[in-house]
Short mmCIF file of C-alpha atoms in Angstrom, two decimals:
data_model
loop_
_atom_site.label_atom_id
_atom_site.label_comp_id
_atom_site.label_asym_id
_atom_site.label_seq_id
_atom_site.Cartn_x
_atom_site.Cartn_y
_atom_site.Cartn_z
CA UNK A 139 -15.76 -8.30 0.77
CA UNK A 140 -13.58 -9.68 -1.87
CA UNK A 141 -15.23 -13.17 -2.26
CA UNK A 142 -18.70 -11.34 -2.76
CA UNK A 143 -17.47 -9.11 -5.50
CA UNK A 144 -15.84 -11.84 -7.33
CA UNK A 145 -18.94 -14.13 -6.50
CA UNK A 146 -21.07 -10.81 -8.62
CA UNK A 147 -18.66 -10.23 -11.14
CA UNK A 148 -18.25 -14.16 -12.08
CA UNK A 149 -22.61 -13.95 -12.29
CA UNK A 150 -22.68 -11.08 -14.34
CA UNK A 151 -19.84 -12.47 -16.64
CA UNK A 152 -21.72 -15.69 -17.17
CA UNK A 153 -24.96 -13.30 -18.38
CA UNK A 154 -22.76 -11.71 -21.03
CA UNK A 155 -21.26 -14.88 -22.49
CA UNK A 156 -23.73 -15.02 -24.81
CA UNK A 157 -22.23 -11.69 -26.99
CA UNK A 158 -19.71 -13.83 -28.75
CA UNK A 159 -16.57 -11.73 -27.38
CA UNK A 160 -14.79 -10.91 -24.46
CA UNK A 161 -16.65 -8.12 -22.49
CA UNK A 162 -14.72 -5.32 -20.32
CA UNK A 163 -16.20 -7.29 -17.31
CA UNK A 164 -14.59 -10.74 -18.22
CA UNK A 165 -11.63 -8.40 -18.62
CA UNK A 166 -11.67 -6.97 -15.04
CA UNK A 167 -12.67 -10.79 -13.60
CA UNK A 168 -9.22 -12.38 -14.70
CA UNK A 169 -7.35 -9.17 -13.80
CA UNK A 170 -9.39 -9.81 -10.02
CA UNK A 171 -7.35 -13.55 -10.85
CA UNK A 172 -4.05 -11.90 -11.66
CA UNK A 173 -4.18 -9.77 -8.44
CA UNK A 174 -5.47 -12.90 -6.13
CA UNK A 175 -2.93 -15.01 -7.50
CA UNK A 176 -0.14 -12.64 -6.86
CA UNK A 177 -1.16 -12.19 -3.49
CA UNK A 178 -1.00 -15.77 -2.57
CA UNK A 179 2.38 -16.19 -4.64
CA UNK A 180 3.95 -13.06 -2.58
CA UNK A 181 2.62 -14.29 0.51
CA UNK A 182 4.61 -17.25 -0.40
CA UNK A 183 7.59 -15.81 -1.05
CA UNK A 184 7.49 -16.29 -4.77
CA UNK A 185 9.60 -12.81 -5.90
CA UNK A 186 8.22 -12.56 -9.43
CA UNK A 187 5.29 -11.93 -7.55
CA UNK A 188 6.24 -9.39 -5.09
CA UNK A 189 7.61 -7.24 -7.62
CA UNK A 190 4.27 -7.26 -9.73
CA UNK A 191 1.95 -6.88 -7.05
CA UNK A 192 4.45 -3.97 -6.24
CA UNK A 193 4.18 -2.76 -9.57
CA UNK A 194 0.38 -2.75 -9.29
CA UNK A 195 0.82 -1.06 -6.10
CA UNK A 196 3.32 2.14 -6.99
CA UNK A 197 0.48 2.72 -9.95
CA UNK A 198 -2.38 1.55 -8.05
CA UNK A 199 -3.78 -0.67 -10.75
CA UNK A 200 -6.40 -2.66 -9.98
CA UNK A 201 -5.51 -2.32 -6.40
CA UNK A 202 -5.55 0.73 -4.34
CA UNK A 203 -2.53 2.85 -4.42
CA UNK A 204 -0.01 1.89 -1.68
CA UNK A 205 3.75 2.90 -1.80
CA UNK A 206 4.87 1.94 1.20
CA UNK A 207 3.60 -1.89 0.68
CA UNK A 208 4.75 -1.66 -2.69
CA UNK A 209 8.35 -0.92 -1.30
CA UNK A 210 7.86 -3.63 1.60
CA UNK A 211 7.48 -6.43 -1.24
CA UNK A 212 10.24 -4.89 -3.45
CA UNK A 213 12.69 -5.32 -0.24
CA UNK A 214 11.23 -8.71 -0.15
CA UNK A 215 11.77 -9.44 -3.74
CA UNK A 216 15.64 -7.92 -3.04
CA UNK A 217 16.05 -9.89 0.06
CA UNK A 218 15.71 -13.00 -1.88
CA UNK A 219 18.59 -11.63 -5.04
CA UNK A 220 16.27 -11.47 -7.04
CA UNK A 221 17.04 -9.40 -10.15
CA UNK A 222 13.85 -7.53 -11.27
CA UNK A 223 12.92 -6.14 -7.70
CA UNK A 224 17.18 -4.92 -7.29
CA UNK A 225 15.70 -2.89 -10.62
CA UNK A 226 12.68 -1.62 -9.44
CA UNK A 227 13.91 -0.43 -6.10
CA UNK A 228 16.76 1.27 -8.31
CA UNK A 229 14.11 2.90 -10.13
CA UNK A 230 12.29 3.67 -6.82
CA UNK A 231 15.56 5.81 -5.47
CA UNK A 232 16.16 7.33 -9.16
CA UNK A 233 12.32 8.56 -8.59
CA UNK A 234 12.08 8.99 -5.07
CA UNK A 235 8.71 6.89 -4.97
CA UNK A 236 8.76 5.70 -0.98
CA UNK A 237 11.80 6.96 -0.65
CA UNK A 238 14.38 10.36 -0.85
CA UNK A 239 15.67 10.39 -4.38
CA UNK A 240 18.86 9.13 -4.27
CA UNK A 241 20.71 8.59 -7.73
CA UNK A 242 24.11 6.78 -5.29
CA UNK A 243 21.44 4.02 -4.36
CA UNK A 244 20.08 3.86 -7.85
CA UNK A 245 22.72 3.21 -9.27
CA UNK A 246 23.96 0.59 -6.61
CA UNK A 247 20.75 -1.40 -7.06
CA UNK A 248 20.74 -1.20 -11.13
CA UNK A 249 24.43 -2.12 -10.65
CA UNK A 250 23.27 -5.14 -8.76
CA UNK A 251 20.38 -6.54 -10.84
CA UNK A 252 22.73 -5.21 -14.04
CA UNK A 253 25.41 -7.76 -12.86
CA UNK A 254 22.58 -10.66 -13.20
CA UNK A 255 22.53 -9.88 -16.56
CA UNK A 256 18.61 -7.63 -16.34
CA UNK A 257 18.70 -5.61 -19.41
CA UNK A 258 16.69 -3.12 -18.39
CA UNK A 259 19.21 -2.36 -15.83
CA UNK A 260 21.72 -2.83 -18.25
CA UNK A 261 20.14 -0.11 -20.25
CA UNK A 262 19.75 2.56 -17.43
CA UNK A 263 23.23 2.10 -16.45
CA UNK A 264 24.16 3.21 -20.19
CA UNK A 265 22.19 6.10 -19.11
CA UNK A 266 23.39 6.69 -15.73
CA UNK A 267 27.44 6.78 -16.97
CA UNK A 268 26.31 8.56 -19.84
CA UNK A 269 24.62 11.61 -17.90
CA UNK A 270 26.93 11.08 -14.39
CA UNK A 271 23.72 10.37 -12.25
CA UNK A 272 25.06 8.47 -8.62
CA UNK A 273 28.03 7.56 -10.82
CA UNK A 274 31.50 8.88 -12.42
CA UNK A 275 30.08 10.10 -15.65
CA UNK A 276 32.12 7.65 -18.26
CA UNK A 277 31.14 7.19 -21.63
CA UNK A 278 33.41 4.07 -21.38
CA UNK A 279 31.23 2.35 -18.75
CA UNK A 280 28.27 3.86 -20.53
CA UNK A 281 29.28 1.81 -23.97
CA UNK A 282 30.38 -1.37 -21.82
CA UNK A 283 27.11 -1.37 -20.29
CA UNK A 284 25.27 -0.46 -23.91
CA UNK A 285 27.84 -3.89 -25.36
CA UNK A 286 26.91 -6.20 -22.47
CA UNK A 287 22.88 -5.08 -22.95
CA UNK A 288 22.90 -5.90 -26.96
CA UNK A 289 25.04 -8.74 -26.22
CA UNK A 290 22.24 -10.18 -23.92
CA UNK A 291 19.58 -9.12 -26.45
CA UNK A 292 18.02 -6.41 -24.90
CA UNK A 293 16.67 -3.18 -26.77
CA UNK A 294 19.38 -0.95 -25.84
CA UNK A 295 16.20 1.72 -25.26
CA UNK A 296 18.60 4.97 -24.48
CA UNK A 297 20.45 5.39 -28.02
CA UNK A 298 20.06 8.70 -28.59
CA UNK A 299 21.78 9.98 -26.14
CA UNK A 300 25.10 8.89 -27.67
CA UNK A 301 26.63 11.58 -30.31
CA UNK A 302 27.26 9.96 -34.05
CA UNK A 303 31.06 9.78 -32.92
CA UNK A 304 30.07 7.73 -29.39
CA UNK A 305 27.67 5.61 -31.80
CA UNK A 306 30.32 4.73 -33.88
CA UNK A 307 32.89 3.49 -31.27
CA UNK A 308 29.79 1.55 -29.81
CA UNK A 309 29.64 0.40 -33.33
CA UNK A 310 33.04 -0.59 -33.38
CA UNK A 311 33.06 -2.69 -29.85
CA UNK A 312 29.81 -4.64 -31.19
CA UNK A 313 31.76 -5.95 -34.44
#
């Protein structure tokens, strides 16, 4: 049960406090915290929480691997507007994790979170336009999208896919 393996693990980190530095066990005991606490947190409603226990879920990290809850607490997260799980379930369609790959629904959930001003949607809208995935290919919404991202702050992660001339009109709209 889970209150008997933490009970063991919280023992067995107490007998290696002594080596001066945290051990791979004290590592795994506050990831055992992370994971409780996000459970409670979902179960409250909390979406931040949703959409990393989903996270942990679609990878099955420290928890075991379970798509379908992983998209339940996503739709939760999306229920509720919130931006980060309108990305995820974005990326979920784009990947077809839980679900057919469908790059029409991608791009309507990126466009969503995008439009509460998420960078990383931001970003993979630059990359949708630019490449025509469940959009109009447009290398004008592609460089709006790439203005509003840097404008926000956010890494602009999909540069290279612009051509020197496209880098220089993106340029040109930053200045």
């Amino acid at each position: 049960s889970p209150k008997f393996a933490e009970k063991w693990l919280r023992l067995a980190m107490a007998n290696t406090a002594h080596l001066g530095k945290r051990s791979n066990l004290e590592y795994k005991v506050a990831i055992f915290d992370e994971v409780t606490e996000d459970e409670s947190l979902s179960a409250l409603g909390v979406p931040a929480a949703q959409v990393r226990l989903a996270r942990r879920y679609v990878e099955g990290l420290y928890v075991k691997r379970n798509v379908r809850k992983a998209l339940e607490l996503i739709r939760f997260a999306v229920d509720q507007g919130d931006p980060a799980g309108q990305f995820e379930l974005g990326g979920m369609y784009l990947e077809g994790i839980g679900v057919n790959e469908d790059y029409d629904e991608a791009a309507r959930w990126y466009l969503a979170s995008a439009n509460q001003n998420f960078g990383a949607a931001q970003d993979a809208l630059v990359k949708m336009y630019s490449l025509g995935q469940g959009v109009a290919k447009s290398d004008v919404e592609a460089l709006k999208w790439a203005y509003i991202s840097r404008n926000w702050g956010n890494s602009f992660i999909f540069a290279p896919i612009f051509d020197d001339d496209k880098r220089s009109k993106f340029d040109e709209l930053k200045n």
